[in-house]
Short mmCIF file of C-alpha atoms in Angstrom, two decimals:
data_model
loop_
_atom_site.label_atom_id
_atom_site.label_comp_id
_atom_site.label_asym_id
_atom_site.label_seq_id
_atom_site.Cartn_x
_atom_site.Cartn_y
_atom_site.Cartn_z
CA UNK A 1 -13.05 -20.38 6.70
CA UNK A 2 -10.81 -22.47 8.59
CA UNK A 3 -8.53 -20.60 10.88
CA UNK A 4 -5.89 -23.10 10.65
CA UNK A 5 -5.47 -22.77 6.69
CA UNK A 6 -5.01 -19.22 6.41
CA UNK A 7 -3.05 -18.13 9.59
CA UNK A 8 -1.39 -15.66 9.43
CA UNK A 9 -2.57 -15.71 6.38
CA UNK A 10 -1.98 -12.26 5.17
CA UNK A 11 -0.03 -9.83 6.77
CA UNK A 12 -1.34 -5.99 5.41
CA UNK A 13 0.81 -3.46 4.83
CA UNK A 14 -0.30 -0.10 4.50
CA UNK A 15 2.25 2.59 4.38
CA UNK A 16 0.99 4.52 7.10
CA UNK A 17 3.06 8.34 5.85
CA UNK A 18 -0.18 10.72 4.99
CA UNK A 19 -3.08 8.81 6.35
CA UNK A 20 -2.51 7.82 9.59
CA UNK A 21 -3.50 5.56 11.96
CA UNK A 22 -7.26 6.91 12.38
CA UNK A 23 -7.79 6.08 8.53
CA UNK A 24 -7.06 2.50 8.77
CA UNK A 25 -9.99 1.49 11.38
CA UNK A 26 -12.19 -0.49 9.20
CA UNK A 27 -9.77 -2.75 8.05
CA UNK A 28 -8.52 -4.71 11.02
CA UNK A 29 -12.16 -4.74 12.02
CA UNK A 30 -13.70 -6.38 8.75
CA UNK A 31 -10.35 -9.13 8.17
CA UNK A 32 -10.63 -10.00 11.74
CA UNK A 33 -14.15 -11.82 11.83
CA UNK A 34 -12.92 -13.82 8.63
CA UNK A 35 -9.75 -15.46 10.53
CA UNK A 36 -7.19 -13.94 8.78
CA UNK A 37 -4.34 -12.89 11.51
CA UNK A 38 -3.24 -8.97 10.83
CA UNK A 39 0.14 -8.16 11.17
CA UNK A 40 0.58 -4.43 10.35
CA UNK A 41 4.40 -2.72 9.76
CA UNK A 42 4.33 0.68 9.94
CA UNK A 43 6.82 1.99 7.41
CA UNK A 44 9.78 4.25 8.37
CA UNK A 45 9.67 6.78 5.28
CA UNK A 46 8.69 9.61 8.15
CA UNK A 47 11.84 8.74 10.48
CA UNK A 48 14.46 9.96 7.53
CA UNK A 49 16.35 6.43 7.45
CA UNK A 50 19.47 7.24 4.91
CA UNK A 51 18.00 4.45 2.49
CA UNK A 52 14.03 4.33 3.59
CA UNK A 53 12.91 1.60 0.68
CA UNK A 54 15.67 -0.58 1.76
CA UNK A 55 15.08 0.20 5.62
CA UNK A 56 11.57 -0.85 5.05
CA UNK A 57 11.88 -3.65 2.89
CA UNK A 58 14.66 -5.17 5.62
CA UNK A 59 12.07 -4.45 8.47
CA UNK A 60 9.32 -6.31 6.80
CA UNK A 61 11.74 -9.58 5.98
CA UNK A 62 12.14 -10.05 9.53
CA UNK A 63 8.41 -9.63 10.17
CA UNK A 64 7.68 -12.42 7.65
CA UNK A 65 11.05 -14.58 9.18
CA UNK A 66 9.08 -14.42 12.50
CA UNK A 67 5.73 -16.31 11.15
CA UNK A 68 5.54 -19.60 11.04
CA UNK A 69 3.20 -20.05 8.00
CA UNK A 70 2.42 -18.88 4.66
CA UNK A 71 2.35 -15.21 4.40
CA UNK A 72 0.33 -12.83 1.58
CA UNK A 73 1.87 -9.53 1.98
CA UNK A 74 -0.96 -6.44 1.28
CA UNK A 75 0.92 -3.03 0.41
CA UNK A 76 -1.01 0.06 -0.24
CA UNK A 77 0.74 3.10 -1.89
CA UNK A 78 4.32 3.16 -1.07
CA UNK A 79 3.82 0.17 0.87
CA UNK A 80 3.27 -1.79 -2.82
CA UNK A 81 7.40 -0.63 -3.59
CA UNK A 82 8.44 -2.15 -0.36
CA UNK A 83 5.90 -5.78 -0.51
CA UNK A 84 7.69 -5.53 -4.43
CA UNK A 85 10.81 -5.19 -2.89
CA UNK A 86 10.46 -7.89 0.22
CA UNK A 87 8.26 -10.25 -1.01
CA UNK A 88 10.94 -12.84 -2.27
CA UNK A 89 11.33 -15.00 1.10
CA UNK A 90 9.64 -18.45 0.82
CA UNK A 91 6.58 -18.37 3.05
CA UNK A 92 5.61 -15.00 1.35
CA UNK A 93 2.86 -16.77 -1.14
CA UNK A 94 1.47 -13.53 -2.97
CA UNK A 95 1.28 -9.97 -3.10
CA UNK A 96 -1.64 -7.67 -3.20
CA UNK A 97 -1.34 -4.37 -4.23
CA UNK A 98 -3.85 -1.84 -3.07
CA UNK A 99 -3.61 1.36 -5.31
CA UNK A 100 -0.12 0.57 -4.88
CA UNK A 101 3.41 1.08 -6.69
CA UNK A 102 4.89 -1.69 -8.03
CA UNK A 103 8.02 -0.59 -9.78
CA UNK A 104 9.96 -2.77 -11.83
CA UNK A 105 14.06 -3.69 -11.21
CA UNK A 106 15.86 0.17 -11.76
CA UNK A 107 12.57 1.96 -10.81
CA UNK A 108 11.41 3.85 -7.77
CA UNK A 109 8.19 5.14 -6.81
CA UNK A 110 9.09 8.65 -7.88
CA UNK A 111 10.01 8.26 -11.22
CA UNK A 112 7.03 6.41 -12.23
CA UNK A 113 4.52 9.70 -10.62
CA UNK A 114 6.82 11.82 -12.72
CA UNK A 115 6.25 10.42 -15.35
CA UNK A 116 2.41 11.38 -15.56
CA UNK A 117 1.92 13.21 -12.33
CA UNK A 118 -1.47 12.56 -10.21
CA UNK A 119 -4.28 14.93 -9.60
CA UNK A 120 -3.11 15.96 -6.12
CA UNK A 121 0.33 16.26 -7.05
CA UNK A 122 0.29 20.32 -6.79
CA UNK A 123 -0.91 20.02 -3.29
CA UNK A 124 2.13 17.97 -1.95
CA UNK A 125 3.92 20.90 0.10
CA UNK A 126 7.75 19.97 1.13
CA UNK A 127 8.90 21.69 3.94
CA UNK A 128 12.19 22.75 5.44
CA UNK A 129 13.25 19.29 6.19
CA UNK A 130 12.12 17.68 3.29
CA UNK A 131 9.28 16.47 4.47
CA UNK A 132 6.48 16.25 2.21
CA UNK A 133 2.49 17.25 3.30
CA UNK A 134 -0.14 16.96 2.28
CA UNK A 135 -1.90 20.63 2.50
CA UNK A 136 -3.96 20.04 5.15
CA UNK A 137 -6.98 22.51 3.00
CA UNK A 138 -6.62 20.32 -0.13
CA UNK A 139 -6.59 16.79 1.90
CA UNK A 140 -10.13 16.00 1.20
CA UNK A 141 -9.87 16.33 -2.11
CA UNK A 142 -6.78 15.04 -3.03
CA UNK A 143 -6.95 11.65 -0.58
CA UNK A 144 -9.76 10.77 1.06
CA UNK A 145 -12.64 12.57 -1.37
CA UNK A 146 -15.15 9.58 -1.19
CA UNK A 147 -14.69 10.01 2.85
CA UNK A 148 -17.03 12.26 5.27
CA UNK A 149 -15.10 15.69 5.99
CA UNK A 150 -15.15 15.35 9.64
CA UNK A 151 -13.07 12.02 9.16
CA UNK A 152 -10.94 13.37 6.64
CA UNK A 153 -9.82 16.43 9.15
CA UNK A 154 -8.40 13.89 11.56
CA UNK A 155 -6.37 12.24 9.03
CA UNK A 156 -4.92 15.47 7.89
CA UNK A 157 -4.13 16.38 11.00
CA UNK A 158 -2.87 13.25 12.21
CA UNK A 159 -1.01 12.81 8.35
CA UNK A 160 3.18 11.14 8.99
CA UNK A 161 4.57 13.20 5.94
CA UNK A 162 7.58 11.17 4.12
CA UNK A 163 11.10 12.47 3.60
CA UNK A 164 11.08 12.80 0.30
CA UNK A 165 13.88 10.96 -0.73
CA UNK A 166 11.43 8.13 0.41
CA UNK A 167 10.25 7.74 -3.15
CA UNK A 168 13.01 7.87 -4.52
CA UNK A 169 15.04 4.88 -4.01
CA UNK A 170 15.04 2.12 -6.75
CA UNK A 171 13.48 -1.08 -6.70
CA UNK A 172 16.19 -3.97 -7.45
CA UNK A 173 14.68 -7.48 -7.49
CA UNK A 174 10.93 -7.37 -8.08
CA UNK A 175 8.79 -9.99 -5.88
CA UNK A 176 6.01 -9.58 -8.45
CA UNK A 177 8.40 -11.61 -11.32
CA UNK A 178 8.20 -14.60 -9.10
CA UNK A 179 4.99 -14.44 -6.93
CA UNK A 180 1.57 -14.89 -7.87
CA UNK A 181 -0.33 -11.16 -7.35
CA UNK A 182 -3.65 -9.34 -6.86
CA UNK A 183 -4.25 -6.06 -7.88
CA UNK A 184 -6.58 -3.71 -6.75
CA UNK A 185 -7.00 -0.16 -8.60
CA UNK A 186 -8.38 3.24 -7.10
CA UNK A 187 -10.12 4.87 -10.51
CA UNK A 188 -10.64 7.93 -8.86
CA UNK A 189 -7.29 8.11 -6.81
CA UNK A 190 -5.57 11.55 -7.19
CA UNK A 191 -2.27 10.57 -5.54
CA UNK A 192 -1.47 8.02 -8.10
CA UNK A 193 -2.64 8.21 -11.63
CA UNK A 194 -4.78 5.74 -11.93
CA UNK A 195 -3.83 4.98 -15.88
CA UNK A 196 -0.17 4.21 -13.66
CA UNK A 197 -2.25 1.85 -11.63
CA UNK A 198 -3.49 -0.01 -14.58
CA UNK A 199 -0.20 -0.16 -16.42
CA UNK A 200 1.60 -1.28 -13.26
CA UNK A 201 -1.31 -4.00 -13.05
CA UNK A 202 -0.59 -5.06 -16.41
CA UNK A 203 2.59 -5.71 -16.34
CA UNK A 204 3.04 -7.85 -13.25
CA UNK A 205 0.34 -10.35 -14.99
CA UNK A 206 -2.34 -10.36 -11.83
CA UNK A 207 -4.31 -13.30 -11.22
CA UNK A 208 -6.89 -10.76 -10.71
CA UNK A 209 -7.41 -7.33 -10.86
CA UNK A 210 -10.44 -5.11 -9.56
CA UNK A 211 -11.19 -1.63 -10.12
CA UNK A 212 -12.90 -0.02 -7.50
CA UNK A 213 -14.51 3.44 -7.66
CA UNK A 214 -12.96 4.69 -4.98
CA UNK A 215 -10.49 7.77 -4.06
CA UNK A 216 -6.48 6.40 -2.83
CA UNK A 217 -7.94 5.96 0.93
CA UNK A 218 -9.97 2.86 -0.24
CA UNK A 219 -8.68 0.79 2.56
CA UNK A 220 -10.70 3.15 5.10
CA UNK A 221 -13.52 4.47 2.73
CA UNK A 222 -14.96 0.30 1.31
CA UNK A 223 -12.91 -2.02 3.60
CA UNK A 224 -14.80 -4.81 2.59
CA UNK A 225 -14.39 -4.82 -0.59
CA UNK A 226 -10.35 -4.35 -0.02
CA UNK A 227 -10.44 -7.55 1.93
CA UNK A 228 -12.69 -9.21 -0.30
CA UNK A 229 -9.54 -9.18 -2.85
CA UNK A 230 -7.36 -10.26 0.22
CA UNK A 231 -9.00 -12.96 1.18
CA UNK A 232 -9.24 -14.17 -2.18
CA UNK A 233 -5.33 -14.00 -2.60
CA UNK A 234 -5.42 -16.41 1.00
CA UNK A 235 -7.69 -18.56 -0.18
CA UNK A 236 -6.05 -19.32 -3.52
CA UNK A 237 -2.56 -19.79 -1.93
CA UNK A 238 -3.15 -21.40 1.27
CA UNK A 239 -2.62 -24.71 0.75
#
């Protein structure tokens, strides 16, 4: 592929709060060899900003102001709120969502896991601050089941919990409406339903969606197929 049409080409966003930074090796590793530039945000949900979807979303516009190019903004989990959220600037081309919210105008994260709450949702612990965790016994099987165990400890011990008022905050001008997206759905994830997956998918009219049988840590657990779906969203919108 040439380097010139797709750079920075996608910009992936993963929302970093539970699986931390040792989850997300194998993606910059498998994009990188197929000349798409990385530009990762790690999203403030864990630093207990008064407003964190708006914090986020604001943080991520000025990422995209700085590139000099067209931009396809990849959000995974919360990270699909805030791409929903900041995805409206001009050199933002498309949106993929990786097992990702994507909440309409009036709608936060939140409301739509209330609404038919995950498999893993009983093993979300709050704690004093309002943090929320991920019990560090149940994080294999509620995250990262289709990962080896060994791999899975370090992520739950290396997990940034949200605030939970994190998932809380509405959505108010939907990127999806107006950009062209790509949807990628976890149908064994057991942090988001997966039936919310699909509906969300449905209703933001994907040029494509893929469902991969894979638990909500997809990005770490079959990379390439994750950026198989990215690099499809650069290629189509590239030029």
């Amino acid at each position: 592929m040439d380097r010139r049409t797709v750079q920075p080409g996608a910009a992936p966003l993963d929302h970093r709060l539970h699986h931390a930074v040792p989850g997300e090796g194998p993606l910059p590793s498998t994009t990188g060899p197929r000349g798409i530039e990385r530009k990762c945000r790690d999203l403030r949900g864990h630093f207990k900003p008064a407003h964190p979807l708006a914090d986020d979303a604001g943080r991520t516009r000025k990422m995209v102001e700085q590139v000099d190019g067209p931009v396809v903004l990849v959000g995974h989990s919360y990270g699909g709120a805030v791409i929903t959220e900041a995805g409206d600037l001009p050199n933002v081309k498309a949106l993929v969502h990786i097992a990702a919210f994507a909440p309409d105008a009036g709608e936060s994260p939140g409301r739509i896991s209330q609404g038919n709450p995950p498999a893993a949702f009983d093993n979300i612990a709050p704690d004093s601050d309002g943090y929320l965790w991920i019990k560090q016994d149940k994080f294999h099987e509620s995250l990262t089941q289709d990962l080896a165990p060994d791999q899975a400890l370090v992520m739950a011990v290396t997990q940034k919990a949200p605030v939970g008022s994190t998932f809380g905050d509405n959505v108010t001008a939907p990127a999806w409406r107006n950009k062209p997206v790509w949807y990628r759905v976890s149908t064994q994830d057991r942090m988001i339903h997966p039936d919310d997956e699909r509906r969300m998918a449905r209703r933001v009219n994907p040029r494509k969606v893929v469902e991969l049988d894979a638990s909500h840590a997809s990005l770490a657990s079959q990379p390439r197929a994750v950026v198989d779906l990215i690099e499809e969203a650069v290629r189509e919108t590239a030029g």
